[in-house]
Short mmCIF file of C-alpha atoms in Angstrom, two decimals:
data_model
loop_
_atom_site.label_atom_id
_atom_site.label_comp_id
_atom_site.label_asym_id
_atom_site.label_seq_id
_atom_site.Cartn_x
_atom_site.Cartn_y
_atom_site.Cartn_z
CA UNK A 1 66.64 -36.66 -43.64
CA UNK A 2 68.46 -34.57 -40.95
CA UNK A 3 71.74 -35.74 -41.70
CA UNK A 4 71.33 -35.91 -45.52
CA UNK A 5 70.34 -31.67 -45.44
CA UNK A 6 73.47 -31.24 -43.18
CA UNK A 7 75.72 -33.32 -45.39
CA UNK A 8 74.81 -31.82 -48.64
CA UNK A 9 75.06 -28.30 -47.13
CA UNK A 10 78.20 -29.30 -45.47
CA UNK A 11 81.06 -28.15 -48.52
CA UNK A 12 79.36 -24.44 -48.84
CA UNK A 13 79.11 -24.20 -44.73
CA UNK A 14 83.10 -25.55 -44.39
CA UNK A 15 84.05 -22.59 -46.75
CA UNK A 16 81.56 -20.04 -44.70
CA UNK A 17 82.27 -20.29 -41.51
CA UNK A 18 85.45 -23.21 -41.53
CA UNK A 19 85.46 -25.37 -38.37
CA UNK A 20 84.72 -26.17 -35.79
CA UNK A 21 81.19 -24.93 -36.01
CA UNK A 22 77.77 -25.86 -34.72
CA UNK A 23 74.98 -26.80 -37.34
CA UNK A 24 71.39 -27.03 -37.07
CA UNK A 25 68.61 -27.94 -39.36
CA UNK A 26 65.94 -25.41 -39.33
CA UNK A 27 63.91 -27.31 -41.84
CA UNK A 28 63.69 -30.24 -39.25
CA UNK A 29 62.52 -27.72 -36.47
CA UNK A 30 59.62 -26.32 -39.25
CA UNK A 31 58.94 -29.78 -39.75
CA UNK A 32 58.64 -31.03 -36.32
CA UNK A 33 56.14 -27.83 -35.22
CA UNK A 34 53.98 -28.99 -38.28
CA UNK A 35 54.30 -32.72 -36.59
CA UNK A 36 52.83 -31.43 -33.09
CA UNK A 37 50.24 -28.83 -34.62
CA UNK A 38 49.14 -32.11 -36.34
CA UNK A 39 48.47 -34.46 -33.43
CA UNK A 40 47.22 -32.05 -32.13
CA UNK A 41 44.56 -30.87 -34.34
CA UNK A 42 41.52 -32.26 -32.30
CA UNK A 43 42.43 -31.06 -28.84
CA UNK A 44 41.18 -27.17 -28.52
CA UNK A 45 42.48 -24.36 -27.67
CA UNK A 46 45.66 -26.27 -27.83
CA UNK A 47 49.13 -24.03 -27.53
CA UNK A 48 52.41 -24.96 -27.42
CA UNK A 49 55.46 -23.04 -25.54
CA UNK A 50 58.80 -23.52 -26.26
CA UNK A 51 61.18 -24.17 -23.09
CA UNK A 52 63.40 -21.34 -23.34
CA UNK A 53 65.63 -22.98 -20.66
CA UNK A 54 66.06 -26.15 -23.87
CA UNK A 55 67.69 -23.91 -26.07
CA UNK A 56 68.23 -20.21 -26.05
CA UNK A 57 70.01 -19.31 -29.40
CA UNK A 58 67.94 -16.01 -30.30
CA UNK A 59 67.71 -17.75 -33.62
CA UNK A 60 65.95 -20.55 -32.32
CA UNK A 61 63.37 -18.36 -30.62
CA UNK A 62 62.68 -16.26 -33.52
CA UNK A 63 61.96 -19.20 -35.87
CA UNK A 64 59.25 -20.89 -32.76
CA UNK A 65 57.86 -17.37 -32.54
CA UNK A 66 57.31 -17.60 -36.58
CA UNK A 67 55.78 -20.80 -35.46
CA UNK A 68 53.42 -19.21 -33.71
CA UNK A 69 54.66 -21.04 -30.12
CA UNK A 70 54.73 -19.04 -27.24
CA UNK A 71 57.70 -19.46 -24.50
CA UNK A 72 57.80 -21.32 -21.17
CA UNK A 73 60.98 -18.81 -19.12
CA UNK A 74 61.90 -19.58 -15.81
CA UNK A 75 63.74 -16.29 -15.30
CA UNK A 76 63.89 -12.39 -16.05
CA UNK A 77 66.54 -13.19 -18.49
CA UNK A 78 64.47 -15.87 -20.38
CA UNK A 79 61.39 -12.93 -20.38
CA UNK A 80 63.50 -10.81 -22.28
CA UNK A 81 64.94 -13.18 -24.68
CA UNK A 82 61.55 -14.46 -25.52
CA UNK A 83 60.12 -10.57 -25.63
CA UNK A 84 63.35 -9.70 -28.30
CA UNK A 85 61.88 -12.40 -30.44
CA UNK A 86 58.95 -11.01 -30.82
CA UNK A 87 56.27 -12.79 -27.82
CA UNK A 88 54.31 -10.73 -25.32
CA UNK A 89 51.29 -11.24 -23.37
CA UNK A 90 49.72 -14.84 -22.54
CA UNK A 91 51.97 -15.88 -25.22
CA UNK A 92 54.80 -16.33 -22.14
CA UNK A 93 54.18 -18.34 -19.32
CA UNK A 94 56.40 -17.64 -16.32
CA UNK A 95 57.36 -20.73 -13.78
CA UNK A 96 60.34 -19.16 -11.74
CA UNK A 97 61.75 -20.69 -8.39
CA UNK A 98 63.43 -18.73 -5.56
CA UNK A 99 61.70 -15.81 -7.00
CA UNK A 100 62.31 -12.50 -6.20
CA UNK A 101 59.12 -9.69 -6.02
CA UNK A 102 60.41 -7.44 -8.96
CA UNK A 103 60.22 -11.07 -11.41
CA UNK A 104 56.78 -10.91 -11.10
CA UNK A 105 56.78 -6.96 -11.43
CA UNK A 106 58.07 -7.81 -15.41
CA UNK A 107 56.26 -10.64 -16.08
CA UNK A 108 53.07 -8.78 -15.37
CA UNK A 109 54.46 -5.99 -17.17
CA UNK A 110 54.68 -8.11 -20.16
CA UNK A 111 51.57 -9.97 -19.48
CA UNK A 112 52.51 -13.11 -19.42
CA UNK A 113 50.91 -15.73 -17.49
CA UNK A 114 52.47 -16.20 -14.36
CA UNK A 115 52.42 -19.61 -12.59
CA UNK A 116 53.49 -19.90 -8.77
CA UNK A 117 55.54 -23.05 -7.23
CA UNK A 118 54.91 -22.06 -4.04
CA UNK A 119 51.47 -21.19 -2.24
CA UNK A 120 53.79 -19.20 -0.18
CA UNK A 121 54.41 -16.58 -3.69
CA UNK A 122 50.89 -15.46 -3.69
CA UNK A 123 51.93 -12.47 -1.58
CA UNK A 124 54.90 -11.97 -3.59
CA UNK A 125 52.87 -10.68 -6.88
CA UNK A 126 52.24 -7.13 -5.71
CA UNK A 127 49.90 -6.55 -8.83
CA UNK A 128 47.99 -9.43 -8.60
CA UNK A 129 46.36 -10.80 -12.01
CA UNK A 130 43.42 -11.50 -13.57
CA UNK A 131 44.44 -15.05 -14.82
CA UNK A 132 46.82 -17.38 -12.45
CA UNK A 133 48.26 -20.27 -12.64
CA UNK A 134 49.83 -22.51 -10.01
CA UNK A 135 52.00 -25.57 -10.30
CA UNK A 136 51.37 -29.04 -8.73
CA UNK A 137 53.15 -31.42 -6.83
CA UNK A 138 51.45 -34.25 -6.97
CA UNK A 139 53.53 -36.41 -4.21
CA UNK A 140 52.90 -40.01 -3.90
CA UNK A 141 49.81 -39.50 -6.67
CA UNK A 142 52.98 -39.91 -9.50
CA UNK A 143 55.70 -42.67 -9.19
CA UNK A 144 59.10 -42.67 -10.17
CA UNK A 145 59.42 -44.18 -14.27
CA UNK A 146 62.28 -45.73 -15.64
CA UNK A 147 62.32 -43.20 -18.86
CA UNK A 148 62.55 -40.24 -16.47
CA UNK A 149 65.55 -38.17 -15.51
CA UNK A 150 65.65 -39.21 -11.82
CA UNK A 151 65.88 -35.76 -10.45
CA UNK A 152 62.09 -35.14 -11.38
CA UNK A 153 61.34 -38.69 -10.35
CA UNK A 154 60.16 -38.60 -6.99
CA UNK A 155 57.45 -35.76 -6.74
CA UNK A 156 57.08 -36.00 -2.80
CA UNK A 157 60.75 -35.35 -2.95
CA UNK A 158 60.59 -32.49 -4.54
CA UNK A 159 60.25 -28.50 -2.95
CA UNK A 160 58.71 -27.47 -6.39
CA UNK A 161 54.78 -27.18 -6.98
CA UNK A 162 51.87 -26.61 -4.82
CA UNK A 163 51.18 -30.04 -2.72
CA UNK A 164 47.26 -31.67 -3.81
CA UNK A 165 45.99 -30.68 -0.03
CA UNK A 166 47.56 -27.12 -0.83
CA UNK A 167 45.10 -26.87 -3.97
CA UNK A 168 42.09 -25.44 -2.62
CA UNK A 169 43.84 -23.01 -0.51
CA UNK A 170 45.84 -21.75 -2.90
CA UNK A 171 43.29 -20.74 -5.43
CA UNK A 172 40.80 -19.85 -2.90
CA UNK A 173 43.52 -17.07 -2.03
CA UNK A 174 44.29 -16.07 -5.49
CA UNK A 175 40.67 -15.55 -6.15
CA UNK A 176 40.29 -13.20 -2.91
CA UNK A 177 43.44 -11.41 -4.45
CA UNK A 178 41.16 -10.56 -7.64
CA UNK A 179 42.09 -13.77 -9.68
CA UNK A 180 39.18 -14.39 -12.00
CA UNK A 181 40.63 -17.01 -14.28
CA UNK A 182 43.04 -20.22 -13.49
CA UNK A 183 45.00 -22.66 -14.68
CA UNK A 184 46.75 -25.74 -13.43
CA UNK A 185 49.99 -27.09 -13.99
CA UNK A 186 52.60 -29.63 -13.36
CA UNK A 187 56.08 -30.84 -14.47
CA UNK A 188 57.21 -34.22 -12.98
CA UNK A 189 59.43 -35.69 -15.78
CA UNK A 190 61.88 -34.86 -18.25
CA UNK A 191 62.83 -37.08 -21.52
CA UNK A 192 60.13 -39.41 -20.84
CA UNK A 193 59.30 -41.79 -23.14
CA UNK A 194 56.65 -44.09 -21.53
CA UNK A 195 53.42 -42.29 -23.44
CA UNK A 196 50.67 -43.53 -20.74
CA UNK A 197 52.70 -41.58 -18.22
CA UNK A 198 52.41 -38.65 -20.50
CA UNK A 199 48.83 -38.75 -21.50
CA UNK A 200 48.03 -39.53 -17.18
CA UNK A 201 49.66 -36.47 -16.40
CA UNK A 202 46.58 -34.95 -18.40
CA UNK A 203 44.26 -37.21 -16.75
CA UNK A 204 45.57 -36.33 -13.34
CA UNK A 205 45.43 -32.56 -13.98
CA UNK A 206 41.39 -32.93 -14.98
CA UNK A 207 41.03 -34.79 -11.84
CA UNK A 208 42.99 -32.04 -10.05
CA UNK A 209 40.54 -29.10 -11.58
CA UNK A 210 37.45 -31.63 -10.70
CA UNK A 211 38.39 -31.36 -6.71
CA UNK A 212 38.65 -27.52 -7.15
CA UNK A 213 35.78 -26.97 -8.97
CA UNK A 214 33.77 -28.70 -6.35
CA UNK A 215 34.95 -26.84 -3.40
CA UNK A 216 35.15 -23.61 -5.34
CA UNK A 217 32.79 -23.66 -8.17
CA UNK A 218 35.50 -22.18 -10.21
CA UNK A 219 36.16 -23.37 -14.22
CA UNK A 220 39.73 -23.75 -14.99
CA UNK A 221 40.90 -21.64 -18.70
CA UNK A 222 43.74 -24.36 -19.14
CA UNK A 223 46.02 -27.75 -17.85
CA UNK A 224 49.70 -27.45 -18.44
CA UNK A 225 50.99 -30.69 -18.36
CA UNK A 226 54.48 -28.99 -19.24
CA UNK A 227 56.97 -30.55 -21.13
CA UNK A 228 59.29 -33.76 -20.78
CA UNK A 229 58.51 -35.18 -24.14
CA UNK A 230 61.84 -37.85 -24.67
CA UNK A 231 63.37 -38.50 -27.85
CA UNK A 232 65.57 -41.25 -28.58
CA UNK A 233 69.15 -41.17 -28.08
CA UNK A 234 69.73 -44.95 -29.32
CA UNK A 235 68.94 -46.87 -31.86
CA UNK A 236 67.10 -48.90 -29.76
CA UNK A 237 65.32 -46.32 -28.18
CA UNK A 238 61.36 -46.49 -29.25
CA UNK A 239 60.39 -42.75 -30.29
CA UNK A 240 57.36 -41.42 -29.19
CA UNK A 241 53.87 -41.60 -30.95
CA UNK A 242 52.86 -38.06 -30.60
CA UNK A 243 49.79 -38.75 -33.27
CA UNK A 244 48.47 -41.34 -30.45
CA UNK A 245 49.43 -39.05 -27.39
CA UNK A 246 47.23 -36.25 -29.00
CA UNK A 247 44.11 -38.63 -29.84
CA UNK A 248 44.14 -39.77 -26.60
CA UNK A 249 44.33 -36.48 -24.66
CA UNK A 250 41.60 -35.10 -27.06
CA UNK A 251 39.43 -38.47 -25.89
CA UNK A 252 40.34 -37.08 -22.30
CA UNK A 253 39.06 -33.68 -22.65
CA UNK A 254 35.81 -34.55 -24.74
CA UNK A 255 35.24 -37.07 -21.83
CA UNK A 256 35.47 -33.91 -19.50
CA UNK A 257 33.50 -31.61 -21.31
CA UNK A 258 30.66 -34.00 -21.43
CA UNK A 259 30.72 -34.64 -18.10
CA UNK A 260 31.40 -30.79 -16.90
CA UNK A 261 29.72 -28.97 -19.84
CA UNK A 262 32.81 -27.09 -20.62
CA UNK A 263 36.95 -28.51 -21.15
CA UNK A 264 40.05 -26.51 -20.58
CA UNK A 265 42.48 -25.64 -23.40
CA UNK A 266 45.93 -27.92 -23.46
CA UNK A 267 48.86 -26.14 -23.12
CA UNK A 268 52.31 -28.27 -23.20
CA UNK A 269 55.91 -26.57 -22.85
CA UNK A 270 57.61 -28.96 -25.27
CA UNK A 271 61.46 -28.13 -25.26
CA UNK A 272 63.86 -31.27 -26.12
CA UNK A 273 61.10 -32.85 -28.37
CA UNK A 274 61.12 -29.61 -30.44
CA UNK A 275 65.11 -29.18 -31.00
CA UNK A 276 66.45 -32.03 -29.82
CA UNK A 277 66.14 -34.19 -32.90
#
C-alpha cells in the first residue's frame, strides 16, 4: 500500500517539485499511530513518544503531535523542535548524555520530564522536580541478541544508565531533593526484532520498581521501556507482532497491580517503528 500511494502520486509530485526529491507517505505514518494506539488499547495510561533523534523533519513532528504522541529529545535542540510543533509539559521526556546544567534549566522550563543517565546528574538539576525519572543499566541482567544493533548490545559495557545496585541510591537522593513522583527507564536495544526481549524489558523494569518499592516504600507513576522496536529490512525479515507485544505487556501489568494494588502507566519512545516503514 506504501508504494502503490507513492506511485500513483508520483506524475503530479515529478511536475511539483522535479527530481531528485524525497517522498514520504503520511497516510502510512496516520496509519501506523492508529496500529500502536490499537495494541495498545488494554495497557493504561499508555503514551507513546516519538524519538526526535529518528527523524526530525518539522513536518514529521507536527503530524505525531496531531497524533497526540509526545517526544523523546536527547538535546536542547530536539526541546525546541518538539516545543515549535506544538508539545510542552510531560508531553517531552528528556534523556540527554554529557549534559550540561543549563539543559536541565529548559527542560524544566518546559516541563518536561527529565530522566538522568547518571546518578552523578542529580546535582546537576538546580531546580529539582516534582516527578523524576532515571535510566537503567541493567549490566549482566540483559544479554547481547542477535536482532540488536551491537552498540546497545552489551549493557555492562555501556557508560549510559544508572547501574541496578545504583537504584536505591539514586532515588533515595532524588526524593531528599523534593522528588515526589518517579519513573524508571531503560534503553538496551535498537531495531530489535526478537518480541520476548521486548516484552522482558517490561518485565525487568516491574521487577526493578519491586526492589525500590521495598527499600523505599515509594510507587513508581510509569516504566519506559524506550524504544528499539525493528522493522524489517528484507523480505525475509519476520515483522513484529505489536498486537501480541501489547497483550502481553497488559498481562504483565494486571499481574502487577494485583499483586501491588496499583500498576504504572507504559510509556515507549517508538522512533524507527513509527517512520521507518
Amino acid at each position: 500500500p506504501v508504494l502503490a500511494r507513492i506511485e500513483r502520486a508520483l506524475p503530479a509530485i515529478i511536475k511539483t517539485f522535479g527530481t531528485p526529491c524525497y517522498v514520504y507517505d503520511e497516510q502510512g505514518i496516520v496509519n501506523r499511530g492508529a496500529e500502536l494506539g490499537r495494541a495498545m488499547r488494554d495497557v493504561s495510561g499508555f503514551r507513546q513518544f516519538f524519538a526526535v533523534k529518528a527523524w526530525n523533519n518539522p513536518a514529521n513532528l507536527l503530524l505525531q503531535n496531531r497524533m497526540g504522541f509526545g517526544f523523546d529529545c536527547s538535546s536542547p535542540n530536539e526541546l525546541n523542535r518538539a516545543e515549535r510543533a506544538g508539545a510542552t509539559g510531560q508531553r517531552i521526556i528528556f534523556t540527554s548524555n554529557n549534559s550540561r546544567d543549563w539543559w536541565f534549566d529548559r527542560a524544566n522550563a518546559l516541563g518536561a520530564i527529565i530522566n538522568l543517565d547518571d546518578i552523578s546528574l542529580i546535582r546537576k538539576v538546580r531546580d529539582f522536580p516534582e516527578l523524576i525519572c532515571f535510566r537503567l543499566n541493567p549490566g549482566r541482567r540483559r544479554v547481547r541478541i542477535k536482532t540488536a544493533l551491537q552498540s546497545f548490545g552489551k549493557p555492562r559495557e555501556q557508560k549510559y544508565g544508572i547501574m541496578w545496585e545504583q537504584m536505591v541510591p539514586a532515588y533515595r537522593r532524588a526524593r531528599a531533593r523534593g522528588a515526589k513522583k518517579f519513573g524508571l527507564h531503560i534503553m538496551i536495544a535498537s531495531n530489535c526484532r526478537d518480541e520476548d526481549f521486548l516484552v522482558g524489558n517490561v518485565e525487568l523494569l516491574l521487577r526493578a520498581i519491586t526492589v525500590i518499592e521495598k527499600a523505599l516504600g515509594i510507587q513508581f507513576d510509569f516504566i519506559n521501556p524506550g524504544g528499539g522496536y525493528g522493522i524489517p529490512y528484507k523480505p525475509m525479515d519476520q515483522a513484529l507482532n505489536i498486537d501480541r507485544i501489547g497483550e502481553r505487556i497488559a498481562e504483565l501489568l494486571e499481574s502487577f497491580r494485583r499483586e501491588h494494588g496499583y500498576a504504572p502507566r507504559l510509556f515507549t519512545e517508538m522512533g524507527r517503528w513509527m517512520t521507518g516503514p
